[in-house]
C-alpha cells in the first residue's frame, strides 16, 4: 500500500483501488497520484502494470494527465467544446459550425442507401465506398501502400490510431494553438502533449525538431485549414518537415484533413515516400453535416491491421447504411456542386470580413476553413467581455493553447460566414471599439 492508500497487484485491482478512494472522498479533485515508477516500487509491481492501471483510470475519466504536473484526480469541471454555447441568449460568433443551408440534402439518397441487410461476419467496409475512398486519397499519398478503414468520425479515428500505437505517458506532438478535440483526445488517453508552434505556413520546423528530440511517438497535424488559425502548409514548409521526419520513419504521423472537399488550398503532406507509420484522416462532417459521423482513414498496412481489431464485425463497425448514404452523396453531381459552392462561400465571406477589419485598423488575414483567427492589440479576454456587453459571444484563443500556465491570448476565433451584411458591419464596429486600449 502507498501513502495514498492505493493497493493492488494487477492493473484492474490498482485502478479499482484508486476509484474506491475517490468515491469515498479520500482522493479529491486535483489530488496528485504517485508517478508511475514510484507507484510500481511502492506496490512491488512491474512498471507496465502501473502504466496500465493509470491508463484504465484515464479512459474512465477518473484521472487526468497533466504533463510535468503528473497525474491528478479529474474533476467534473466544464471543458471547452466546439459548437453553440448552451443556454446563451447572445449572438454566438464562436461556434465553428458549417452553414446548414449549404449542406447537401440527404433525403433523396436515403432510400437507395438502405439496400439489403448486412449480417455478422461480412466485411466492415462497404466495397464501393472503399473504392471511392482510394480515389479520394490516391493523389495525396502517391508513393505509399495504402489501406482504407472507416471510422465513426475523425475524433474516433484519431483516438483509435493513438490507442493502437501508444502507451500511457507516451508523448504526442500537437499543434499549438490546437484543435479542441485533439487536446481532449490526448489528455483523456493519458498521453503527454508536446506543443509545436504554428505560424502562417503550418507547423514550424524548429518546433517539430524539438518535439522529436523530446521523444514523441505520434504527431497530429492539420495540413490545411488548421483549427483555429486557418493556416495551411506551404510546399516549402512541407518539404522541410518531410526531410526532418525522414530520420524518424516509425513515428506515427496522423494528418487530419477535416476541411478536405471544402478547402480552397492545395494539399501538402508531412508523409514522405519512406515513412512507415501514417494515417490520412478525412471526415465528412464539415460538408455533409456533423451528424454524419463517418471518416475515411488511409493508413499503412500494419496500422490498418491493428485498427481492424478495433473495428470488428458484429461489435464496432460503422453502419453500412451510413456508409452507403455517404457514398451516394459523394458520387451525386448535385451534392458535389453544393459542396463546391459552400467552400467558395466560406472563403469569400471570411475574406470580405477580414477586409472590413483591416479597414478599421485590425489587420486580419483570411486563412482556410470555417473561422477567422483575429490578432488583437489587447488581451482577448478583455475584448470578449466587452463584446458580451454588446450582445456577442466570442471565443478567445486561450481555449486552444496547450501551455500549463494561465494563458493570456491576444486572439479571437470568429465564425462569421453566416452573418448578414448588416450583422457583419455591426460586429466590425464593435470589435474595433472593444479592441481599443483603455476602453
Coordinates of C-alpha atoms in Angstrom, one line a residue:
X1 CA 0.0 0.0 0.0
X2 CA 1.3 3.5 -0.8
X3 CA 0.7 6.6 1.3
X4 CA -2.5 7.4 -0.5
X5 CA -4.0 4.0 0.4
X6 CA -3.7 2.6 -3.1
X7 CA -3.5 -1.2 -3.2
X8 CA -3.4 -4.0 -5.7
X9 CA -1.1 -6.2 -7.7
X10 CA -2.8 -6.1 -11.1
X11 CA -3.8 -3.1 -13.3
X12 CA -7.5 -3.7 -12.7
X13 CA -7.0 -4.0 -8.9
X14 CA -5.0 -0.8 -8.7
X15 CA -7.5 1.1 -10.8
X16 CA -10.4 -0.2 -8.7
X17 CA -8.5 0.9 -5.5
X18 CA -8.0 4.4 -6.8
X19 CA -11.6 4.6 -7.9
X20 CA -12.8 3.5 -4.5
X21 CA -10.6 6.0 -2.7
X22 CA -12.0 8.7 -4.9
X23 CA -15.6 7.6 -4.3
X24 CA -15.1 7.7 -0.5
X25 CA -13.5 11.1 -0.7
X26 CA -10.0 10.0 0.3
X27 CA -8.8 11.3 -3.0
X28 CA -10.3 14.5 -4.2
X29 CA -10.3 16.5 -7.4
X30 CA -6.8 17.8 -8.2
X31 CA -5.0 15.4 -5.8
X32 CA -1.8 14.2 -7.4
X33 CA -1.1 10.5 -7.7
X34 CA 2.4 9.0 -7.4
X35 CA 4.5 8.9 -10.6
X36 CA 4.3 5.5 -12.4
X37 CA 7.8 4.4 -11.3
X38 CA 7.2 5.4 -7.7
X39 CA 3.8 3.6 -7.6
X40 CA 5.3 0.4 -9.1
X41 CA 8.0 0.4 -6.4
X42 CA 5.6 1.0 -3.6
X43 CA 3.2 -1.8 -4.7
X44 CA 6.1 -4.0 -5.8
X45 CA 4.6 -4.5 -9.3
X46 CA 6.0 -4.1 -12.8
X47 CA 6.1 -0.6 -14.2
X48 CA 3.9 -1.7 -17.1
X49 CA 1.3 -2.8 -14.6
X50 CA 1.2 0.7 -13.1
X51 CA 1.1 2.2 -16.6
X52 CA -1.9 0.0 -17.5
X53 CA -3.7 0.9 -14.2
X54 CA -3.4 4.7 -14.9
X55 CA -4.5 4.2 -18.5
X56 CA -7.6 2.4 -17.3
X57 CA -8.3 5.3 -14.9
X58 CA -7.7 7.9 -17.6
X59 CA -10.1 6.1 -20.1
X60 CA -12.7 6.0 -17.3
X61 CA -12.3 9.8 -16.7
X62 CA -11.1 9.3 -13.1
X63 CA -7.7 10.8 -13.6
X64 CA -6.1 13.4 -16.0
X65 CA -2.6 13.5 -17.2
X66 CA -1.1 17.0 -16.7
X67 CA 2.4 16.5 -18.3
X68 CA 5.1 17.6 -15.9
X69 CA 2.4 18.2 -13.3
X70 CA 1.8 14.4 -13.2
X71 CA -1.4 12.5 -12.9
X72 CA -4.2 14.0 -10.9
X73 CA -7.8 13.1 -9.9
X74 CA -10.1 14.6 -12.5
X75 CA -12.9 16.9 -11.7
X76 CA -16.3 17.5 -13.4
X77 CA -15.3 21.0 -14.5
X78 CA -16.6 22.1 -17.9
X79 CA -14.2 21.9 -20.7
X80 CA -14.2 23.8 -24.0
X81 CA -16.2 22.2 -26.7
X82 CA -16.9 23.0 -30.3
X83 CA -20.4 24.2 -31.2
X84 CA -23.0 26.5 -29.9
X85 CA -22.8 27.6 -26.2
X86 CA -25.6 26.1 -24.2
X87 CA -28.2 28.5 -22.8
X88 CA -26.7 31.7 -24.2
X89 CA -29.0 34.5 -25.4
X90 CA -26.1 36.2 -27.1
X91 CA -25.3 36.1 -30.8
X92 CA -22.7 33.2 -30.8
X93 CA -19.8 34.0 -33.1
X94 CA -17.5 31.2 -31.9
X95 CA -19.4 28.0 -32.9
X96 CA -17.1 26.6 -35.6
X97 CA -20.2 25.2 -37.3
X98 CA -20.8 24.9 -41.0
X99 CA -23.9 26.6 -42.5
X100 CA -26.8 24.1 -42.5
X101 CA -28.2 25.8 -45.6
X102 CA -25.0 24.7 -47.5
X103 CA -25.1 21.1 -46.6
X104 CA -26.5 18.7 -49.3
X105 CA -30.0 17.3 -48.6
X106 CA -29.5 13.6 -47.9
X107 CA -33.2 12.7 -48.3
X108 CA -33.1 11.8 -51.9
X109 CA -30.1 9.4 -51.4
X110 CA -31.5 7.8 -48.2
X111 CA -33.8 5.2 -49.9
X112 CA -31.1 3.9 -52.1
X113 CA -28.7 3.7 -49.1
X114 CA -30.9 1.2 -47.2
X115 CA -30.2 -1.7 -49.5
X116 CA -30.1 -5.2 -48.2
X117 CA -29.4 -6.0 -44.6
X118 CA -25.7 -6.5 -43.6
X119 CA -25.1 -9.5 -41.3
X120 CA -22.5 -10.5 -38.8
X121 CA -19.2 -11.6 -40.3
X122 CA -19.4 -9.5 -43.5
X123 CA -16.7 -7.0 -44.5
X124 CA -16.8 -3.9 -42.3
X125 CA -16.1 -1.5 -45.1
X126 CA -18.6 -1.2 -48.0
X127 CA -16.6 -2.2 -51.1
X128 CA -17.9 0.7 -53.2
X129 CA -17.1 3.3 -50.5
X130 CA -13.6 1.8 -50.2
X131 CA -13.0 2.3 -53.9
X132 CA -14.3 5.9 -53.7
X133 CA -12.1 6.5 -50.7
X134 CA -9.0 5.2 -52.5
X135 CA -9.7 7.6 -55.3
X136 CA -10.1 10.4 -52.7
X137 CA -6.6 9.9 -51.2
X138 CA -4.6 8.4 -54.2
X139 CA -3.1 11.7 -55.4
X140 CA -2.1 12.8 -51.9
X141 CA -0.3 9.6 -50.9
X142 CA 1.0 8.6 -54.4
X143 CA 4.1 6.6 -53.2
X144 CA 2.5 4.7 -50.3
X145 CA 0.9 1.3 -50.0
X146 CA -2.5 2.4 -48.5
X147 CA -5.3 0.5 -46.9
X148 CA -8.7 2.1 -46.1
X149 CA -10.5 1.9 -42.7
X150 CA -13.9 3.6 -42.0
X151 CA -14.4 5.0 -38.5
X152 CA -17.2 6.9 -36.7
X153 CA -15.7 10.3 -37.5
X154 CA -12.3 11.9 -37.3
X155 CA -12.1 12.0 -33.5
X156 CA -12.9 8.3 -33.3
X157 CA -10.2 7.7 -35.9
X158 CA -7.6 9.6 -34.0
X159 CA -8.5 8.0 -30.7
X160 CA -8.2 4.5 -32.2
X161 CA -5.0 5.3 -34.0
X162 CA -3.3 6.5 -30.8
X163 CA -4.6 3.6 -28.8
X164 CA -3.2 1.0 -31.2
X165 CA 0.3 2.6 -31.2
X166 CA 0.9 4.2 -27.8
X167 CA 1.1 3.5 -24.1
X168 CA 0.1 5.9 -21.3
X169 CA 2.6 8.7 -20.8
X170 CA 3.8 8.4 -24.4
X171 CA 4.4 11.9 -25.9
X172 CA 2.3 13.2 -28.8
X173 CA 3.2 16.3 -30.8
X174 CA 0.2 18.7 -31.1
X175 CA -0.1 22.0 -33.0
X176 CA -0.2 25.0 -30.7
X177 CA -2.8 26.5 -30.8
X178 CA -4.6 23.3 -31.2
X179 CA -8.0 21.8 -32.3
X180 CA -10.1 21.3 -29.1
X181 CA -10.9 17.6 -29.9
X182 CA -7.2 16.7 -30.3
X183 CA -6.4 18.3 -26.9
X184 CA -9.2 16.3 -25.2
X185 CA -8.3 13.0 -27.0
X186 CA -4.7 13.2 -25.9
X187 CA -5.5 14.1 -22.4
X188 CA -8.2 11.5 -21.9
X189 CA -5.9 8.8 -23.3
X190 CA -3.3 9.7 -20.7
X191 CA -0.7 10.8 -23.2
X192 CA 1.7 13.7 -22.9
X193 CA 1.0 16.6 -25.2
X194 CA 4.1 18.3 -26.6
X195 CA 3.3 21.6 -28.2
X196 CA 4.6 22.5 -31.7
X197 CA 4.1 26.2 -32.6
X198 CA 2.1 27.0 -35.7
X199 CA 2.7 30.0 -38.0
X200 CA 1.2 31.1 -41.3
X201 CA 2.9 28.1 -43.1
X202 CA 1.8 25.4 -40.6
X203 CA 3.9 23.5 -38.0
X204 CA 7.3 25.1 -37.5
X205 CA 10.4 23.1 -38.3
X206 CA 12.1 24.1 -35.1
X207 CA 9.1 23.2 -33.1
X208 CA 8.8 19.7 -34.7
X209 CA 12.5 19.1 -34.3
X210 CA 12.2 19.9 -30.6
X211 CA 9.2 17.6 -30.2
X212 CA 11.1 14.7 -32.0
X213 CA 14.1 15.3 -29.7
X214 CA 11.6 15.1 -26.7
X215 CA 10.7 11.6 -27.9
X216 CA 7.2 12.0 -29.4
X217 CA 5.8 8.7 -30.8
X218 CA 3.0 10.3 -32.7
X219 CA 2.3 13.6 -34.4
X220 CA -1.2 15.1 -35.1
X221 CA -1.1 17.7 -37.9
X222 CA -3.7 19.6 -39.8
X223 CA -2.1 20.3 -43.2
X224 CA -4.7 22.8 -44.3
X225 CA -7.5 24.9 -42.6
X226 CA -5.7 24.4 -39.3
X227 CA -8.2 24.9 -36.5
X228 CA -8.2 27.6 -35.0
X229 CA -5.6 29.6 -37.1
X230 CA -6.7 28.7 -40.7
X231 CA -3.0 28.1 -41.6
X232 CA -2.1 25.8 -44.5
X233 CA 1.2 24.0 -45.0
X234 CA 3.2 25.7 -47.7
X235 CA 5.1 23.5 -50.2
X236 CA 8.4 24.6 -48.8
X237 CA 7.5 24.0 -45.2
X238 CA 6.0 20.6 -46.0
X239 CA 9.3 19.6 -47.8
X240 CA 11.3 20.7 -44.7
X241 CA 9.1 18.8 -42.3
X242 CA 9.3 15.7 -44.5
X243 CA 13.0 15.9 -44.6
X244 CA 13.1 16.2 -40.8
X245 CA 10.8 13.1 -40.4
X246 CA 12.9 11.1 -42.8
X247 CA 15.1 10.2 -39.8
X248 CA 12.0 9.1 -37.8
X249 CA 10.1 6.7 -40.0
X250 CA 8.4 4.8 -37.2
X251 CA 6.8 7.9 -35.6
X252 CA 3.1 7.7 -36.3
X253 CA 2.0 10.8 -38.4
X254 CA -1.7 11.5 -38.3
X255 CA -2.9 14.1 -40.8
X256 CA -6.4 15.4 -40.0
X257 CA -7.7 16.9 -43.3
X258 CA -11.1 17.8 -41.8
X259 CA -11.9 20.6 -44.4
X260 CA -10.9 18.4 -47.4
X261 CA -13.6 18.9 -50.1
X262 CA -14.3 22.5 -48.9
X263 CA -10.7 23.6 -48.9
X264 CA -9.6 26.3 -51.4
X265 CA -5.9 25.3 -50.9
X266 CA -3.8 22.5 -52.4
X267 CA -2.9 19.6 -50.1
X268 CA 0.6 19.3 -48.8
X269 CA 1.7 16.4 -46.6
X270 CA 4.2 15.5 -44.0
X271 CA 4.1 11.9 -45.1
X272 CA 7.2 11.1 -47.2
X273 CA 7.5 8.1 -49.5
X274 CA 9.7 6.2 -47.0
X275 CA 7.5 6.9 -43.9
X276 CA 6.3 3.7 -42.3
X277 CA 3.6 4.7 -39.9
X278 CA 1.0 7.1 -41.1
X279 CA -2.7 7.9 -41.4
X280 CA -4.6 10.5 -43.5
X281 CA -8.0 11.0 -42.0
X282 CA -10.8 12.7 -43.9
X283 CA -14.1 13.3 -42.2
X284 CA -17.4 14.2 -44.0
X285 CA -18.8 16.3 -41.1
X286 CA -17.8 19.8 -42.4
X287 CA -19.6 19.3 -45.8
X288 CA -22.2 16.6 -45.2
X289 CA -23.0 17.7 -41.6
X290 CA -21.7 17.0 -38.1
X291 CA -24.4 14.3 -37.6
X292 CA -22.8 12.2 -40.5
X293 CA -20.3 10.6 -38.1
X294 CA -18.0 9.0 -40.7
X295 CA -14.4 9.4 -41.6
X296 CA -12.0 7.7 -44.0
X297 CA -8.6 6.7 -42.6
X298 CA -6.0 5.9 -45.2
X299 CA -3.1 4.1 -43.4
X300 CA 0.0 2.0 -43.9
X301 CA -0.9 -1.8 -43.9
X302 CA 0.4 -2.5 -40.4
X303 CA -1.6 0.3 -38.8
X304 CA -4.7 -0.8 -40.8
X305 CA -4.2 -4.3 -39.5
X306 CA -4.2 -3.1 -35.9
X307 CA -7.2 -0.9 -36.5
X308 CA -9.1 -3.8 -37.8
X309 CA -9.0 -5.5 -34.4
X310 CA -10.7 -2.4 -33.0
X311 CA -13.5 -2.3 -35.7
X312 CA -14.5 -5.9 -35.7
X313 CA -17.7 -7.4 -37.4
X314 CA -20.6 -7.5 -35.0
X315 CA -19.3 -5.0 -32.5
X316 CA -17.9 -1.7 -33.6
X317 CA -18.2 -1.4 -37.4
X318 CA -19.6 1.8 -38.9
X319 CA -23.2 1.3 -40.1
X320 CA -23.4 0.2 -43.7
X321 CA -26.5 2.3 -44.2
X322 CA -24.4 5.4 -43.2
X323 CA -21.6 4.2 -45.4
X324 CA -23.9 3.9 -48.4
X325 CA -25.5 7.2 -47.7
X326 CA -22.1 9.0 -47.7
X327 CA -21.1 7.2 -50.9
X328 CA -24.4 8.2 -52.6
X329 CA -23.7 11.9 -51.8
X330 CA -20.0 11.7 -52.7
X331 CA -21.0 10.5 -56.1
X332 CA -24.0 12.7 -56.7
X333 CA -23.3 15.7 -59.1
X334 CA -25.9 17.9 -57.3
X335 CA -24.4 17.2 -53.9
X336 CA -20.9 17.8 -55.2
X337 CA -21.9 21.1 -56.7
X338 CA -23.4 22.1 -53.3
X339 CA -20.2 21.2 -51.5
X340 CA -18.0 23.1 -54.0
X341 CA -20.3 26.2 -53.8
X342 CA -20.1 26.0 -50.0
X343 CA -16.3 26.0 -50.0
X344 CA -16.2 29.1 -52.2
X345 CA -18.9 30.8 -50.0
X346 CA -16.9 30.3 -46.7
X347 CA -13.7 31.6 -48.4
X348 CA -15.4 34.7 -49.8
X349 CA -17.3 35.6 -46.6
X350 CA -14.2 35.3 -44.5
X351 CA -12.2 37.3 -46.9
X352 CA -14.8 40.1 -47.0
X353 CA -14.9 40.2 -43.2
X354 CA -11.1 40.3 -43.0
X355 CA -11.1 43.3 -45.4
X356 CA -13.6 45.2 -43.2
X357 CA -11.4 44.5 -40.2
X358 CA -8.3 45.8 -41.9
X359 CA -10.1 48.9 -42.9
X360 CA -10.8 49.6 -39.2
X361 CA -7.2 49.1 -38.2
X362 CA -7.4 45.4 -37.2
X363 CA -5.2 43.6 -39.7
X364 CA -6.6 40.1 -40.4
X365 CA -5.8 37.5 -43.0
X366 CA -8.4 35.0 -44.0
X367 CA -6.9 31.6 -44.0
X368 CA -8.6 28.4 -45.0
X369 CA -11.5 26.9 -43.0
X370 CA -14.7 28.0 -41.4
X371 CA -13.2 30.5 -39.0
X372 CA -11.1 33.7 -38.8
X373 CA -8.2 33.9 -36.3
X374 CA -8.0 37.6 -35.3
X375 CA -5.0 39.0 -33.5
X376 CA -5.8 41.8 -31.1
X377 CA -3.8 44.7 -29.7
X378 CA -5.1 43.9 -26.1
X379 CA -5.8 40.7 -24.2
X380 CA -8.6 38.6 -25.8
X381 CA -10.5 38.1 -22.6
X382 CA -10.9 41.8 -22.2
X383 CA -12.3 42.1 -25.7
X384 CA -14.6 39.2 -25.3
X385 CA -16.0 40.7 -22.1
X386 CA -16.6 44.0 -23.9
X387 CA -18.3 42.2 -26.8
X388 CA -20.7 40.4 -24.4
X389 CA -22.0 43.7 -23.2
X390 CA -22.8 44.5 -26.8
X391 CA -24.6 41.2 -27.4
X392 CA -21.9 39.0 -28.9
X393 CA -20.5 35.7 -27.6
X394 CA -16.9 35.3 -28.8
X395 CA -14.3 32.5 -28.3
X396 CA -10.9 33.5 -27.1
X397 CA -7.7 31.9 -28.1
X398 CA -6.9 30.8 -24.6
X399 CA -9.1 27.7 -25.0
X400 CA -6.9 26.4 -27.8
X401 CA -3.5 26.8 -26.2
X402 CA -1.5 23.9 -24.7
X403 CA 0.5 25.7 -22.1
X404 CA 0.0 24.7 -18.5
X405 CA 0.3 28.3 -17.2
X406 CA -2.7 30.6 -17.3
X407 CA -3.0 31.8 -20.9
X408 CA -3.1 35.4 -22.0
X409 CA -4.0 35.0 -25.6
X410 CA -4.4 38.1 -27.9
X411 CA -6.6 36.2 -30.4
X412 CA -10.2 35.5 -31.0
X413 CA -11.5 32.7 -33.2
X414 CA -14.5 34.0 -35.0
X415 CA -17.2 32.2 -37.0
X416 CA -18.7 34.9 -39.2
X417 CA -19.6 33.2 -42.5
X418 CA -23.3 33.1 -41.6
X419 CA -23.6 36.7 -40.6
X420 CA -25.7 39.1 -42.7
X421 CA -24.0 42.1 -44.1
X422 CA -25.7 44.3 -41.5
X423 CA -24.6 42.0 -38.7
X424 CA -21.1 41.8 -40.1
X425 CA -20.9 45.6 -40.2
X426 CA -22.1 45.9 -36.6
X427 CA -19.6 43.3 -35.4
X428 CA -16.7 45.0 -37.1
X429 CA -17.7 48.3 -35.4
X430 CA -18.0 46.6 -32.0
X431 CA -14.7 44.7 -32.4
X432 CA -12.9 48.0 -33.3
X433 CA -14.3 49.7 -30.2
X434 CA -13.7 46.7 -27.9
X435 CA -10.1 46.4 -29.0
X436 CA -9.1 50.0 -28.3
X437 CA -6.7 50.1 -25.3
X438 CA -8.3 51.6 -22.2
X439 CA -11.8 51.4 -23.5

